[in-house]
Amino acid sequence: MTGAGAAREAGAAGASGVTDHGGGVWSIPVPIPDNPLGHTLVHLLDTDRGPVLIDTGWDDPTSWDTLTAGLAACGTSVSDVHGVLVTHHHPDHHGLSAQVREASGAWIAMHEADAEVVRRTREAEPTRWLDYLAVKLTAAGAPKEHLAPLREARASGHTGTLPGSRAAQPDRHITPGELLDLPGRRLRAIWTPGHTPGHVCLHLEEAHPAAAEGMPGHGRLFSGDHLLPEISPHIGLYEDPDDATVTDPLGDYVDSLERVAALDPAEVLPAHQHAFTDAPGRVRALLRHHEERLAGLRALLLGAPLTPWQLAEAMEWNRPWADIPYGSRNIAVSEAEAHLRRLVKQGRAEPVPGTDPAAYRAV
């Protein structure tokens, strides 16, 4: 660790909310407005060229103030930031990247697949997304009352601001499998699609600070949303009105989990909740969870055929369907569709010929 890093370590010791993970790594909890997750853990990595951030947090004045205060508590400032590594394009991770770059001149790096999502979102007309969402939800079997607000917004021209339309376009692409250009550190990019098509985890291939105490495992893993200690990330369809490729996000996620388990890191530093150990054990639990969920959905399809919307209504969520907000229902339906697509690919379910909207049955 550099001398500057040592100073930041001392300064972070008494900072509320900032955690010193040792070895030139800190985390800063940056709030997400009106979200039950509470905050995004933005990680600060000391390098020989200056501090690098892993994710930046939500684009919001309070979030920005929290991020800058956290950096100050670590003995640095946003103007010192050398670069930003974005695990994925979602606004609670990438939202403040543009502001960090403006304040510091830092580069921003992201996997090419998510960078392409950012580009298309920035260029898209809001009406294009409204039309896409209306068609998609209609095909999923959404009732007329759910579609009405989309059609009213389209007809009135009051489309609002498209989420992600202000997101920063990255300067660099993160290349999976390669060490990142961070002097003094060994940080390797691991492509882990599923939550998004270009999600990456970042493996710090250095001895854990507690290795001398016999801590098992290999280095540390910045896991973004891919691997969280107590919850499973949302796995839905990759939303893109300009790309008709039939993807299998849940299959991508399962494959990615197995790649991460093989790394066997000593500690996982996720973007939400808290740091944890035993990544292979957590991967096994998540694999069981998704297999149990697939089996449960197939059991639902043993009765009358169901549309994706009907399946989402029947699935178990963290609250009753009637209490799920409008936007969250769209996310739930996308998750139901991703699981259906996986069941179809596995030969455990199939669409019923002649149904419109398409209904599915177990095989």
mmCIF file of C-alpha atoms in Angstrom, residues 142-338:
data_model
loop_
_atom_site.group_PDB
_atom_site.id
_atom_site.type_symbol
_atom_site.label_atom_id
_atom_site.label_comp_id
_atom_site.label_asym_id
_atom_site.label_seq_id
_atom_site.Cartn_x
_atom_site.Cartn_y
_atom_site.Cartn_z
ATOM 1 C CA ALA A 142 -50.958 -7.860 -18.746
ATOM 2 C CA PRO A 143 -54.539 -6.648 -18.115
ATOM 3 C CA LYS A 144 -55.884 -3.516 -19.780
ATOM 4 C CA GLU A 145 -55.816 -1.521 -16.558
ATOM 5 C CA HIS A 146 -52.062 -2.075 -16.247
ATOM 6 C CA LEU A 147 -51.448 -1.025 -19.849
ATOM 7 C CA ALA A 148 -53.634 2.086 -19.618
ATOM 8 C CA PRO A 149 -51.042 4.402 -17.970
ATOM 9 C CA LEU A 150 -48.484 3.583 -20.677
ATOM 10 C CA ARG A 151 -50.941 4.324 -23.458
ATOM 11 C CA GLU A 152 -52.142 7.519 -21.777
ATOM 12 C CA ALA A 153 -48.552 8.763 -21.382
ATOM 13 C CA ARG A 154 -47.855 7.938 -25.022
ATOM 14 C CA ALA A 155 -50.982 9.718 -26.251
ATOM 15 C CA SER A 156 -50.434 12.817 -24.094
ATOM 16 C CA GLY A 157 -46.737 13.151 -24.917
ATOM 17 C CA HIS A 158 -45.942 13.357 -21.180
ATOM 18 C CA THR A 159 -43.298 10.664 -21.322
ATOM 19 C CA GLY A 160 -41.038 11.999 -18.570
ATOM 20 C CA THR A 161 -37.307 11.369 -18.423
ATOM 21 C CA LEU A 162 -36.134 7.925 -19.427
ATOM 22 C CA PRO A 163 -34.154 6.279 -16.585
ATOM 23 C CA GLY A 164 -30.507 6.146 -17.559
ATOM 24 C CA SER A 165 -30.811 8.865 -20.209
ATOM 25 C CA ARG A 166 -28.165 10.954 -18.390
ATOM 26 C CA ALA A 167 -25.821 8.054 -17.663
ATOM 27 C CA ALA A 168 -22.178 8.600 -18.597
ATOM 28 C CA GLN A 169 -20.849 6.896 -21.693
ATOM 29 C CA PRO A 170 -17.734 4.948 -20.586
ATOM 30 C CA ASP A 171 -14.297 5.871 -21.915
ATOM 31 C CA ARG A 172 -12.933 2.337 -21.696
ATOM 32 C CA HIS A 173 -14.150 -1.238 -21.944
ATOM 33 C CA ILE A 174 -13.437 -3.812 -19.255
ATOM 34 C CA THR A 175 -12.051 -6.905 -20.981
ATOM 35 C CA PRO A 176 -12.970 -10.160 -19.199
ATOM 36 C CA GLY A 177 -10.057 -12.294 -18.080
ATOM 37 C CA GLU A 178 -7.512 -9.487 -18.253
ATOM 38 C CA LEU A 179 -5.752 -7.651 -15.454
ATOM 39 C CA LEU A 180 -6.859 -4.023 -15.300
ATOM 40 C CA ASP A 181 -4.283 -1.266 -15.785
ATOM 41 C CA LEU A 182 -3.975 -0.339 -12.112
ATOM 42 C CA PRO A 183 -0.317 0.096 -11.114
ATOM 43 C CA GLY A 184 0.488 -1.519 -7.818
ATOM 44 C CA ARG A 185 -2.594 -3.789 -7.859
ATOM 45 C CA ARG A 186 -3.618 -7.120 -9.389
ATOM 46 C CA LEU A 187 -7.298 -6.766 -10.243
ATOM 47 C CA ARG A 188 -8.765 -9.141 -12.826
ATOM 48 C CA ALA A 189 -12.132 -8.745 -14.553
ATOM 49 C CA ILE A 190 -14.545 -11.697 -14.443
ATOM 50 C CA TRP A 191 -17.539 -11.521 -16.812
ATOM 51 C CA THR A 192 -20.654 -12.541 -14.852
ATOM 52 C CA PRO A 193 -23.772 -11.904 -16.995
ATOM 53 C CA GLY A 194 -27.242 -12.591 -15.639
ATOM 54 C CA HIS A 195 -28.278 -9.516 -13.658
ATOM 55 C CA THR A 196 -27.263 -7.506 -16.743
ATOM 56 C CA PRO A 197 -25.623 -8.717 -19.968
ATOM 57 C CA GLY A 198 -22.318 -7.012 -19.132
ATOM 58 C CA HIS A 199 -22.089 -7.425 -15.358
ATOM 59 C CA VAL A 200 -18.527 -7.951 -14.128
ATOM 60 C CA CYS A 201 -16.995 -9.012 -10.845
ATOM 61 C CA LEU A 202 -13.463 -7.870 -10.036
ATOM 62 C CA HIS A 203 -11.040 -10.305 -8.435
ATOM 63 C CA LEU A 204 -8.285 -8.730 -6.354
ATOM 64 C CA GLU A 205 -5.564 -11.344 -6.755
ATOM 65 C CA GLU A 206 -3.585 -10.302 -3.709
ATOM 66 C CA ALA A 207 -3.189 -11.892 -0.322
ATOM 67 C CA HIS A 208 -6.022 -10.982 2.008
ATOM 68 C CA PRO A 209 -4.843 -8.767 4.904
ATOM 69 C CA ALA A 210 -5.900 -11.575 7.274
ATOM 70 C CA ALA A 211 -4.004 -14.266 5.338
ATOM 71 C CA ALA A 212 -1.279 -14.309 8.001
ATOM 72 C CA GLU A 213 -3.964 -15.379 10.479
ATOM 73 C CA GLY A 214 -4.759 -18.433 8.372
ATOM 74 C CA MET A 215 -7.776 -17.081 6.481
ATOM 75 C CA PRO A 216 -8.550 -19.554 3.667
ATOM 76 C CA GLY A 217 -9.305 -18.596 0.080
ATOM 77 C CA HIS A 218 -7.754 -16.581 -2.702
ATOM 78 C CA GLY A 219 -7.815 -12.793 -2.596
ATOM 79 C CA ARG A 220 -10.987 -10.717 -2.516
ATOM 80 C CA LEU A 221 -13.903 -10.389 -4.921
ATOM 81 C CA PHE A 222 -15.768 -7.159 -5.642
ATOM 82 C CA SER A 223 -19.021 -8.842 -6.624
ATOM 83 C CA GLY A 224 -21.351 -5.962 -7.547
ATOM 84 C CA ASP A 225 -24.882 -7.376 -7.541
ATOM 85 C CA HIS A 226 -23.861 -10.814 -8.769
ATOM 86 C CA LEU A 227 -23.190 -12.361 -5.374
ATOM 87 C CA LEU A 228 -24.922 -10.886 -2.319
ATOM 88 C CA PRO A 229 -24.859 -12.358 1.200
ATOM 89 C CA GLU A 230 -28.589 -12.644 1.925
ATOM 90 C CA ILE A 231 -30.622 -11.913 -1.202
ATOM 91 C CA SER A 232 -30.676 -13.008 -4.825
ATOM 92 C CA PRO A 233 -30.357 -10.266 -7.454
ATOM 93 C CA HIS A 234 -33.156 -9.681 -9.912
ATOM 94 C CA ILE A 235 -32.755 -11.929 -12.946
ATOM 95 C CA GLY A 236 -35.117 -10.757 -15.672
ATOM 96 C CA LEU A 237 -34.992 -10.481 -19.425
ATOM 97 C CA TYR A 238 -32.353 -8.156 -20.856
ATOM 98 C CA GLU A 239 -34.558 -5.224 -21.863
ATOM 99 C CA ASP A 240 -33.679 -3.705 -25.240
ATOM 100 C CA PRO A 241 -36.214 -2.593 -27.861
ATOM 101 C CA ASP A 242 -33.513 -2.610 -30.559
ATOM 102 C CA ASP A 243 -32.205 -6.132 -29.968
ATOM 103 C CA ALA A 244 -34.425 -9.132 -30.687
ATOM 104 C CA THR A 245 -31.803 -11.718 -29.681
ATOM 105 C CA VAL A 246 -33.380 -14.510 -27.629
ATOM 106 C CA THR A 247 -31.216 -14.674 -24.518
ATOM 107 C CA ASP A 248 -31.234 -16.875 -21.409
ATOM 108 C CA PRO A 249 -30.366 -14.555 -18.495
ATOM 109 C CA LEU A 250 -31.019 -17.160 -15.806
ATOM 110 C CA GLY A 251 -28.798 -19.650 -17.624
ATOM 111 C CA ASP A 252 -26.140 -16.929 -17.899
ATOM 112 C CA TYR A 253 -26.447 -16.253 -14.178
ATOM 113 C CA VAL A 254 -26.115 -19.907 -13.163
ATOM 114 C CA ASP A 255 -23.021 -20.344 -15.349
ATOM 115 C CA SER A 256 -21.531 -17.147 -13.932
ATOM 116 C CA LEU A 257 -22.140 -18.275 -10.359
ATOM 117 C CA GLU A 258 -20.163 -21.434 -10.995
ATOM 118 C CA ARG A 259 -17.251 -19.411 -12.406
ATOM 119 C CA VAL A 260 -17.195 -17.262 -9.280
ATOM 120 C CA ALA A 261 -17.333 -20.283 -6.962
ATOM 121 C CA ALA A 262 -14.266 -21.696 -8.712
ATOM 122 C CA LEU A 263 -12.297 -18.557 -7.762
ATOM 123 C CA ASP A 264 -12.842 -19.382 -4.067
ATOM 124 C CA PRO A 265 -12.069 -15.854 -2.790
ATOM 125 C CA ALA A 266 -11.208 -15.411 0.865
ATOM 126 C CA GLU A 267 -13.787 -12.609 1.125
ATOM 127 C CA VAL A 268 -16.548 -11.119 -0.999
ATOM 128 C CA LEU A 269 -17.115 -7.359 -1.044
ATOM 129 C CA PRO A 270 -20.597 -6.900 -2.566
ATOM 130 C CA ALA A 271 -22.330 -3.684 -3.603
ATOM 131 C CA HIS A 272 -25.174 -4.168 -1.110
ATOM 132 C CA GLN A 273 -25.564 -5.423 2.454
ATOM 133 C CA HIS A 274 -22.139 -6.432 3.859
ATOM 134 C CA ALA A 275 -18.871 -8.251 3.222
ATOM 135 C CA PHE A 276 -18.884 -12.014 3.728
ATOM 136 C CA THR A 277 -16.828 -15.192 3.388
ATOM 137 C CA ASP A 278 -17.474 -18.681 1.929
ATOM 138 C CA ALA A 279 -18.362 -17.662 -1.623
ATOM 139 C CA PRO A 280 -18.701 -21.313 -2.751
ATOM 140 C CA GLY A 281 -21.248 -21.930 0.011
ATOM 141 C CA ARG A 282 -23.236 -18.866 -0.983
ATOM 142 C CA VAL A 283 -23.146 -19.958 -4.626
ATOM 143 C CA ARG A 284 -24.499 -23.387 -3.672
ATOM 144 C CA ALA A 285 -27.348 -21.742 -1.767
ATOM 145 C CA LEU A 286 -28.234 -19.536 -4.744
ATOM 146 C CA LEU A 287 -28.133 -22.473 -7.153
ATOM 147 C CA ARG A 288 -30.518 -24.367 -4.850
ATOM 148 C CA HIS A 289 -32.787 -21.324 -4.636
ATOM 149 C CA HIS A 290 -33.138 -20.989 -8.382
ATOM 150 C CA GLU A 291 -33.620 -24.715 -8.951
ATOM 151 C CA GLU A 292 -36.320 -24.763 -6.274
ATOM 152 C CA ARG A 293 -37.951 -21.761 -7.889
ATOM 153 C CA LEU A 294 -37.881 -23.376 -11.324
ATOM 154 C CA ALA A 295 -39.406 -26.538 -9.884
ATOM 155 C CA GLY A 296 -42.085 -24.477 -8.149
ATOM 156 C CA LEU A 297 -42.962 -22.619 -11.336
ATOM 157 C CA ARG A 298 -43.132 -25.863 -13.298
ATOM 158 C CA ALA A 299 -45.531 -27.212 -10.653
ATOM 159 C CA LEU A 300 -47.759 -24.172 -11.216
ATOM 160 C CA LEU A 301 -47.779 -24.977 -14.933
ATOM 161 C CA LEU A 302 -49.005 -28.530 -14.297
ATOM 162 C CA GLY A 303 -52.511 -27.109 -13.948
ATOM 163 C CA ALA A 304 -54.143 -24.819 -16.472
ATOM 164 C CA PRO A 305 -51.709 -23.063 -18.846
ATOM 165 C CA LEU A 306 -50.560 -19.667 -17.588
ATOM 166 C CA THR A 307 -49.327 -16.491 -19.279
ATOM 167 C CA PRO A 308 -46.179 -14.861 -17.893
ATOM 168 C CA TRP A 309 -48.378 -12.274 -16.134
ATOM 169 C CA GLN A 310 -50.514 -14.984 -14.512
ATOM 170 C CA LEU A 311 -47.387 -16.847 -13.482
ATOM 171 C CA ALA A 312 -45.947 -13.698 -11.895
ATOM 172 C CA GLU A 313 -49.207 -13.223 -9.962
ATOM 173 C CA ALA A 314 -48.920 -16.790 -8.642
ATOM 174 C CA MET A 315 -45.221 -16.608 -7.710
ATOM 175 C CA GLU A 316 -44.003 -15.915 -4.166
ATOM 176 C CA TRP A 317 -42.626 -12.418 -3.655
ATOM 177 C CA ASN A 318 -41.618 -10.450 -0.580
ATOM 178 C CA ARG A 319 -45.158 -9.074 -0.366
ATOM 179 C CA PRO A 320 -48.632 -9.941 -1.736
ATOM 180 C CA TRP A 321 -49.143 -9.184 -5.436
ATOM 181 C CA ALA A 322 -51.789 -6.583 -4.570
ATOM 182 C CA ASP A 323 -49.181 -4.619 -2.585
ATOM 183 C CA ILE A 324 -46.496 -4.638 -5.305
ATOM 184 C CA PRO A 325 -46.159 -1.172 -6.929
ATOM 185 C CA TYR A 326 -46.782 -0.639 -10.621
ATOM 186 C CA GLY A 327 -43.153 -0.472 -11.741
ATOM 187 C CA SER A 328 -42.163 -3.418 -9.574
ATOM 188 C CA ARG A 329 -44.852 -5.535 -11.234
ATOM 189 C CA ASN A 330 -43.132 -4.949 -14.567
ATOM 190 C CA ILE A 331 -39.880 -6.181 -13.026
ATOM 191 C CA ALA A 332 -41.650 -9.205 -11.535
ATOM 192 C CA VAL A 333 -43.117 -10.157 -14.910
ATOM 193 C CA SER A 334 -39.671 -9.874 -16.496
ATOM 194 C CA GLU A 335 -38.321 -12.242 -13.837
ATOM 195 C CA ALA A 336 -41.173 -14.692 -14.485
ATOM 196 C CA GLU A 337 -40.355 -14.563 -18.210
ATOM 197 C CA ALA A 338 -36.671 -15.249 -17.571
#
